[in-house]
Short mmCIF file of C-alpha atoms in Angstrom, two decimals:
data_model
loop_
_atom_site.label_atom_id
_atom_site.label_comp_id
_atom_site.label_asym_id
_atom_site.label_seq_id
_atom_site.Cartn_x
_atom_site.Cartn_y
_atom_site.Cartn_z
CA UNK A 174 -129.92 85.41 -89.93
CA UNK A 175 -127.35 85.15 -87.13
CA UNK A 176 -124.19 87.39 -86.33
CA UNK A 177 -122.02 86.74 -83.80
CA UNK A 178 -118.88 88.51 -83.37
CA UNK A 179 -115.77 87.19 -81.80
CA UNK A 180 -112.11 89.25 -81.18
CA UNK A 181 -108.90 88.14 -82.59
CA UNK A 182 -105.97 90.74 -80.98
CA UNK A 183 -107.60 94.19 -83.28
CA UNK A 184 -109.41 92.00 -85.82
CA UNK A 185 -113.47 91.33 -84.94
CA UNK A 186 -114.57 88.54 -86.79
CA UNK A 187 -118.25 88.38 -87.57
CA UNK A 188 -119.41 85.01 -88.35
CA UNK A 189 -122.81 85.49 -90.17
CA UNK A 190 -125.33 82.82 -91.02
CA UNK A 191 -128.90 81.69 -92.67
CA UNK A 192 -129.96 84.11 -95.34
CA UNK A 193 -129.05 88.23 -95.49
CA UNK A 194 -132.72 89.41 -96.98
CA UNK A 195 -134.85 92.10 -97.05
CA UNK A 196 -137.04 92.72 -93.42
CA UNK A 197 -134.37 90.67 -91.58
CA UNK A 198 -131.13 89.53 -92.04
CA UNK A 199 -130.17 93.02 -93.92
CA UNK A 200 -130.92 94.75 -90.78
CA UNK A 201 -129.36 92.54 -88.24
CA UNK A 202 -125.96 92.86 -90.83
CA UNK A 203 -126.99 96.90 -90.34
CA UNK A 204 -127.15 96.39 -86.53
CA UNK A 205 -124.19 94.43 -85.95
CA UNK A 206 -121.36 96.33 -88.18
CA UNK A 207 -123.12 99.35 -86.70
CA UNK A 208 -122.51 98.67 -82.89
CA UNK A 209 -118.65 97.15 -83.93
CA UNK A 210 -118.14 100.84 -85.81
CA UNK A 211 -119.83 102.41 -82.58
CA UNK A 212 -117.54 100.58 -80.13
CA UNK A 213 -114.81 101.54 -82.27
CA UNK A 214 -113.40 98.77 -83.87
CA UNK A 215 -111.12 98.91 -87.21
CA UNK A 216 -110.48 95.97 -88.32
CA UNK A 217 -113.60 93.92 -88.90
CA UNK A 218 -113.68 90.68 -90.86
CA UNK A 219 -117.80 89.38 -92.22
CA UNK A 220 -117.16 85.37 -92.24
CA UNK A 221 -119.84 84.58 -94.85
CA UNK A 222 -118.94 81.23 -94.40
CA UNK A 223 -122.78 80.24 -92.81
CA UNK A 224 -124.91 82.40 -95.69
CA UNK A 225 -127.00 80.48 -97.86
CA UNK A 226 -128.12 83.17 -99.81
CA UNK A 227 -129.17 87.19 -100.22
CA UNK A 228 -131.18 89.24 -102.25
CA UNK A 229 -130.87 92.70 -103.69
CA UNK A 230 -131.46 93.72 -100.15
CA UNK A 231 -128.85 91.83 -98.52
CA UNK A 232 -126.20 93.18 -101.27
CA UNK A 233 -127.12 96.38 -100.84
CA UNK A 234 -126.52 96.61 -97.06
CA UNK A 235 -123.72 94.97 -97.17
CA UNK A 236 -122.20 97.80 -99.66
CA UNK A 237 -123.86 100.07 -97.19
CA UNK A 238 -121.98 98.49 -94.22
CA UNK A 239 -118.49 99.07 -96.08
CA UNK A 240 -119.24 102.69 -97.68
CA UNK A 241 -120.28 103.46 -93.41
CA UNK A 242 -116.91 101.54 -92.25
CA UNK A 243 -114.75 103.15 -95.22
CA UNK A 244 -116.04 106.69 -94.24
CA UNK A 245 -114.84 105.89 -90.72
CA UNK A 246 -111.58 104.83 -91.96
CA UNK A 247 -112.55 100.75 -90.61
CA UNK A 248 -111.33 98.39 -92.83
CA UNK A 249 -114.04 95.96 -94.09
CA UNK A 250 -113.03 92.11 -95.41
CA UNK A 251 -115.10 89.32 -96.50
CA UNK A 252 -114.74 86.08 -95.35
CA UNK A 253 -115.33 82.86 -97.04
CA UNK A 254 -118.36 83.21 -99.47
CA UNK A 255 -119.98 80.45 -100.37
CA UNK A 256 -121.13 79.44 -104.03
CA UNK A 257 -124.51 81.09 -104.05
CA UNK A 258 -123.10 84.14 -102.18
CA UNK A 259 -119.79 84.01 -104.46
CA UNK A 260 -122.11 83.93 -107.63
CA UNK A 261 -123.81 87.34 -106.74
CA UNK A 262 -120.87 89.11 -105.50
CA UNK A 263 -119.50 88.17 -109.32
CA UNK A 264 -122.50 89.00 -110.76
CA UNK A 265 -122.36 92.45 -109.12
CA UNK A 266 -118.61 93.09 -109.73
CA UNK A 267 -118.53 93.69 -105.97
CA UNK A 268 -115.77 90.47 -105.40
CA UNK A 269 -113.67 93.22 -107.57
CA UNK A 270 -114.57 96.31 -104.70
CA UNK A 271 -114.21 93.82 -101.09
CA UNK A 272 -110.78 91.94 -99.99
CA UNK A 273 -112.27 88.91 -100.01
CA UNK A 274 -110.16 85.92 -98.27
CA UNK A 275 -110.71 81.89 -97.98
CA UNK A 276 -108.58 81.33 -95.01
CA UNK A 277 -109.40 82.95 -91.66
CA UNK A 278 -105.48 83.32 -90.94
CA UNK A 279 -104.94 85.06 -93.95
CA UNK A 280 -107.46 87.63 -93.78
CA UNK A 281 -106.26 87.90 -89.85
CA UNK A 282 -102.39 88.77 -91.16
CA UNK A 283 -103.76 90.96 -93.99
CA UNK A 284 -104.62 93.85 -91.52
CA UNK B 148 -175.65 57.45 -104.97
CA UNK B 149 -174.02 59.93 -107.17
CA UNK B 150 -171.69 61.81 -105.72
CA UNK B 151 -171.08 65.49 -105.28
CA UNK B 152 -167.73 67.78 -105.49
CA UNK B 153 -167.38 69.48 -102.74
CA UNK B 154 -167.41 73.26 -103.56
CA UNK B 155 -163.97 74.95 -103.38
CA UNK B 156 -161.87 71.92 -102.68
CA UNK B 157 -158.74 71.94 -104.69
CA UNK B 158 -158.80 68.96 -107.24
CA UNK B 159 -154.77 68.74 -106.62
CA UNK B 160 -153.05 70.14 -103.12
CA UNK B 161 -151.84 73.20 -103.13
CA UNK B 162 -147.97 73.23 -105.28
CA UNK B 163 -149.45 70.21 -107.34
CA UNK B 164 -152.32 72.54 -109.05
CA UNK B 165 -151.08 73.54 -112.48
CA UNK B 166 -152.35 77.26 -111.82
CA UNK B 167 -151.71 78.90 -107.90
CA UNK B 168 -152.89 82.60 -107.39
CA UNK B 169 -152.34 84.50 -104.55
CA UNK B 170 -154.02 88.12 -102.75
CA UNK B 171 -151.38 89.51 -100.06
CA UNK B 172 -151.41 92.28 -98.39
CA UNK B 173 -148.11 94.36 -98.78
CA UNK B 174 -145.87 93.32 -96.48
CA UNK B 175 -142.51 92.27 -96.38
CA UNK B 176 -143.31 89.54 -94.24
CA UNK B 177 -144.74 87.81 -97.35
CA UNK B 178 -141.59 87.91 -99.09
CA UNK B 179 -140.20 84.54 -97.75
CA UNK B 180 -143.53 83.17 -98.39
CA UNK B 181 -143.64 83.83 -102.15
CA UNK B 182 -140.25 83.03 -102.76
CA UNK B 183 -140.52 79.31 -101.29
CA UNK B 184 -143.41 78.70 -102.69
CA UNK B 185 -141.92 79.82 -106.46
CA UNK B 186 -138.83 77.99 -104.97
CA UNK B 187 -141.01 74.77 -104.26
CA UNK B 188 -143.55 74.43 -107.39
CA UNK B 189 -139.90 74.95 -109.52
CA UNK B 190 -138.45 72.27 -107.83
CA UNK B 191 -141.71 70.13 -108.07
CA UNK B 192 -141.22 70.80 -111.96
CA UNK B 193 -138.42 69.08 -111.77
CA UNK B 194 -136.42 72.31 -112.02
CA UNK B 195 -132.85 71.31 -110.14
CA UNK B 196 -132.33 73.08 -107.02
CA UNK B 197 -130.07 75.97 -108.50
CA UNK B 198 -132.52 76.76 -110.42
CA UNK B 199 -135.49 76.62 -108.68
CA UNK B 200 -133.15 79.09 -106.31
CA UNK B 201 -132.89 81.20 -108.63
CA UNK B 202 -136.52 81.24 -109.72
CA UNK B 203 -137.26 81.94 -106.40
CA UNK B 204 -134.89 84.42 -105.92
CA UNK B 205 -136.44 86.25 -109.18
CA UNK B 206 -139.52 86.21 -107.77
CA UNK B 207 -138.50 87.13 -104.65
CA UNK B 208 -137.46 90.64 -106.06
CA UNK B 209 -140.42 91.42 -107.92
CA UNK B 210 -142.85 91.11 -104.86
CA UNK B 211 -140.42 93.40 -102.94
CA UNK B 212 -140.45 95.50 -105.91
CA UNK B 213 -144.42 95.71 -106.21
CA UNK B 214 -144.30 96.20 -102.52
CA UNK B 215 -142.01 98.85 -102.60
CA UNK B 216 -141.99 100.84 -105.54
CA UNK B 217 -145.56 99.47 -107.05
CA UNK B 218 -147.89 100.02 -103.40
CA UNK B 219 -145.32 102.24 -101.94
CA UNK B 220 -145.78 99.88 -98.36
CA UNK B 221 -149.01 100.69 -98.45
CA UNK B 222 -150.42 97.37 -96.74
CA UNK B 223 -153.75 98.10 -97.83
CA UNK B 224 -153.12 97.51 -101.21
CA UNK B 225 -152.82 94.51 -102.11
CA UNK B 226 -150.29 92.24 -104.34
CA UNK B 227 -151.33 89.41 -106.66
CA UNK B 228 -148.71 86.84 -107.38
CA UNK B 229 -150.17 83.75 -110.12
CA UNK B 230 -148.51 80.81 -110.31
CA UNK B 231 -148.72 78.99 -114.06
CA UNK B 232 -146.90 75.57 -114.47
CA UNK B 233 -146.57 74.43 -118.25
CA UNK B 234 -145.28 71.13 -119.76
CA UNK B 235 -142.40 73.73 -120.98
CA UNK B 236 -142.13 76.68 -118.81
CA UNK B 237 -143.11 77.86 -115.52
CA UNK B 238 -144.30 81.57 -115.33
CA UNK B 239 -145.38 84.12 -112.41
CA UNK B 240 -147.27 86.85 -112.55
CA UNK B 241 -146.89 89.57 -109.86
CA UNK B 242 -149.48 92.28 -109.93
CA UNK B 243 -149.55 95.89 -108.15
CA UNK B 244 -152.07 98.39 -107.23
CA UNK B 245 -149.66 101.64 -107.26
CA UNK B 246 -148.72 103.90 -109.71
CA UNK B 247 -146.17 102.23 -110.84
CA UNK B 248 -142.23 103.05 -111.44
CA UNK B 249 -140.28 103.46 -114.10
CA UNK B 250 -138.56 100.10 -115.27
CA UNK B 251 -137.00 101.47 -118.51
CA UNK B 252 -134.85 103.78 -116.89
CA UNK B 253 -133.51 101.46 -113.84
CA UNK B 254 -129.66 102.28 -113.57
CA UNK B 255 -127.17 99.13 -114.35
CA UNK B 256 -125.74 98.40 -111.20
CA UNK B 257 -122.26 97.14 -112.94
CA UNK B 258 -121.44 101.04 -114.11
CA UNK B 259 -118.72 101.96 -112.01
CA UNK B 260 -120.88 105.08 -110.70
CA UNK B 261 -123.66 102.84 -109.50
CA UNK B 262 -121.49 100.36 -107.92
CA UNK B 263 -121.48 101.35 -104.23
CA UNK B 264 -125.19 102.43 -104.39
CA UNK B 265 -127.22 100.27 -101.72
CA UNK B 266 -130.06 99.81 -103.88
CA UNK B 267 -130.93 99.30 -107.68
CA UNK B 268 -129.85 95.83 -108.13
CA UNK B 269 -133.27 94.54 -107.93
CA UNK B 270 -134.76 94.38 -111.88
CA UNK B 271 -130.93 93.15 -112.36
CA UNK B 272 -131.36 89.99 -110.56
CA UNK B 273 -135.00 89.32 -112.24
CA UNK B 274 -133.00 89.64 -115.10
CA UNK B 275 -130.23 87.36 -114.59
CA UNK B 276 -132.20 84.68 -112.85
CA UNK B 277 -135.02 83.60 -115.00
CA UNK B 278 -135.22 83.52 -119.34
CA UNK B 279 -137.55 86.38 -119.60
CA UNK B 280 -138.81 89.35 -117.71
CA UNK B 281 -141.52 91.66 -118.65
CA UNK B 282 -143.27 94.60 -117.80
CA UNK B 283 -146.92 95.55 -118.41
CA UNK B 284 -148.72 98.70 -116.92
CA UNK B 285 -152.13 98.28 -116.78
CA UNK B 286 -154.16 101.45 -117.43
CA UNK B 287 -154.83 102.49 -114.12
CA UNK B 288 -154.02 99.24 -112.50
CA UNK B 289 -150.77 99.36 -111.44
CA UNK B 290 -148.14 97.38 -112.68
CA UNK B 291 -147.52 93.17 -113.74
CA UNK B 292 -144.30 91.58 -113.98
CA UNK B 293 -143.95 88.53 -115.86
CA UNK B 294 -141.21 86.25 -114.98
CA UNK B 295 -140.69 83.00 -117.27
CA UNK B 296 -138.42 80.75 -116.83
CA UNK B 297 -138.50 77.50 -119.75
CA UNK B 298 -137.26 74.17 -119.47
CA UNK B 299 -135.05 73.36 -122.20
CA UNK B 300 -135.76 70.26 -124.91
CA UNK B 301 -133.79 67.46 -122.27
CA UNK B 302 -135.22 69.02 -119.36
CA UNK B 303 -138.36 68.59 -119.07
CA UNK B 304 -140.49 66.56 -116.10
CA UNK B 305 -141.68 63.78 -116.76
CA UNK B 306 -145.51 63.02 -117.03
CA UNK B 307 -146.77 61.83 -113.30
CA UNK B 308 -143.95 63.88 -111.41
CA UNK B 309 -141.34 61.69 -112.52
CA UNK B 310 -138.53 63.54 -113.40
CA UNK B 311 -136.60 62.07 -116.52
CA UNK B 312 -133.84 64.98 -116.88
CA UNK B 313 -133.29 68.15 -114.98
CA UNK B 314 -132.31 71.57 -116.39
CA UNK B 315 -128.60 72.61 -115.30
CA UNK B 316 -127.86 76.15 -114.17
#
């Protein structure tokens, strides 16, 4: 998994891709929110756009990564899932928990 | 001159075979391996490629769950994953050493209490992803979990490979 972040004004966007699973791409998610929350960003947008697919693990951190930004008071949007991604964030009920956006403007304006 | 099988050489390569076991160590490393192979003999069933995804993904979650919660990362016991390809179903078998946890009394991760929890979705997916799941403590032995997952009557592979209709979903 890859995560590269990119600044838009006080929005980071993180675009994320390959697979968020256990031993790997749920730590490098950990890593990169982490250092964004520990430079002091706000506003930070995951672009799920490249994600294939995740596991229980991947899920999990990501809840992890917005329960850590919420306690911070960092606002924490989804970008772009795609249909495999999409189908587990249903299947969790999470989809009803994240601000999840299609269009990169729009979940720019919505901070 | 008649002759001889050579000892141990597979009659079929390996993902052809009708019957695959595996002995891993536990590591997480060997997640990714189990899951494409599972992944790979599905989609060599003629499973379709959600599917097989989700077969894989299914299986996926029961090694980490025999790694985790069965050997409690204890690499030196090891996981056994069996592979068994029918004309109607394909099943796995993942077997560990440790004591074993609780399945009956997992949490559902859709109660409004367990929703932000970072862990616990794991029996969930098994669940979702394949037709049946079950659990079988051995006395002593640790833990199996059987995962089947059944082609339906229009689905199923054709005999030589050739793959007449595939199973949606």
């Amino acid at each position: 998994m890859k995560a590269n972040a990119r600044h838009h004004g006080k929005v980071t966007v993180v675009d994320l891709s390959g697979k968020i699973t256990i031993g790997d791409g749920d730590i490098k998610l950990r890593q990169a929110v982490n250092a964004l929350l520990d430079e002091g960003r706000k506003n930070i947008v995951l672009n799920l756009g490249g994600v294939s697919y995740m596991d229980s693990a991947g899920i999990g951190e990501l809840v992890a990564c917005y329960k850590r930004a919420r306690e911070k008071g960092v606002s924490l949007k989804l970008l772009n899932p795609n249909g495999k991604v999409q189908d587990l964030l249903i299947l969790t009920k999470l989809q009803e928990i994240f601000d999840i956006y299609r269009d990169e403007r729009e979940a720019l304006a919505s901070f | 001159m008649e002759r001889c099988a050579r000892p141990g050489r597979p009659e079929r390569p390996l993902g052809v075979g009708r019957n695959v076991k595996l002995r891993l160590e536990s590591r997480i490393g060997y997640v990714d391996l189990v899951h494409e192979m599972a992944e790979g003999m599905a989609r060599g069933m003629g499973f379709e490629k959600g599917s097989a995804l989700n077969i894989g993904l299914a299986v996926r979650e029961a090694v980490i769950n025999a790694i985790k919660h069965g050997n409690g990362m204890d690499a030196g016991k090891p996981i056994e994953v069996t592979f068994e390809q029918q004309d109607d179903l394909f099943r796995v078998r993942v077997r560990d050493q440790g004591p074993g946890f609780d399945w009956s009394h997992t949490a559902n991760p859709l109660d409004r209490e367990n929703i932000f929890r970072s862990s616990g979705r794991g029996i969930f997916f098994m669940r979702h992803f394949v037709d049946r799941v079950a659990f079988q403590r051995r006395r002593g032995k640790g833990t199996e979990v059987v995962l089947e997952k059944r082609f339906d009557a229009a689905g199923r592979a054709g005999r030589g490979g050739e793959v007449m209709k595939r199973r949606k979903g």
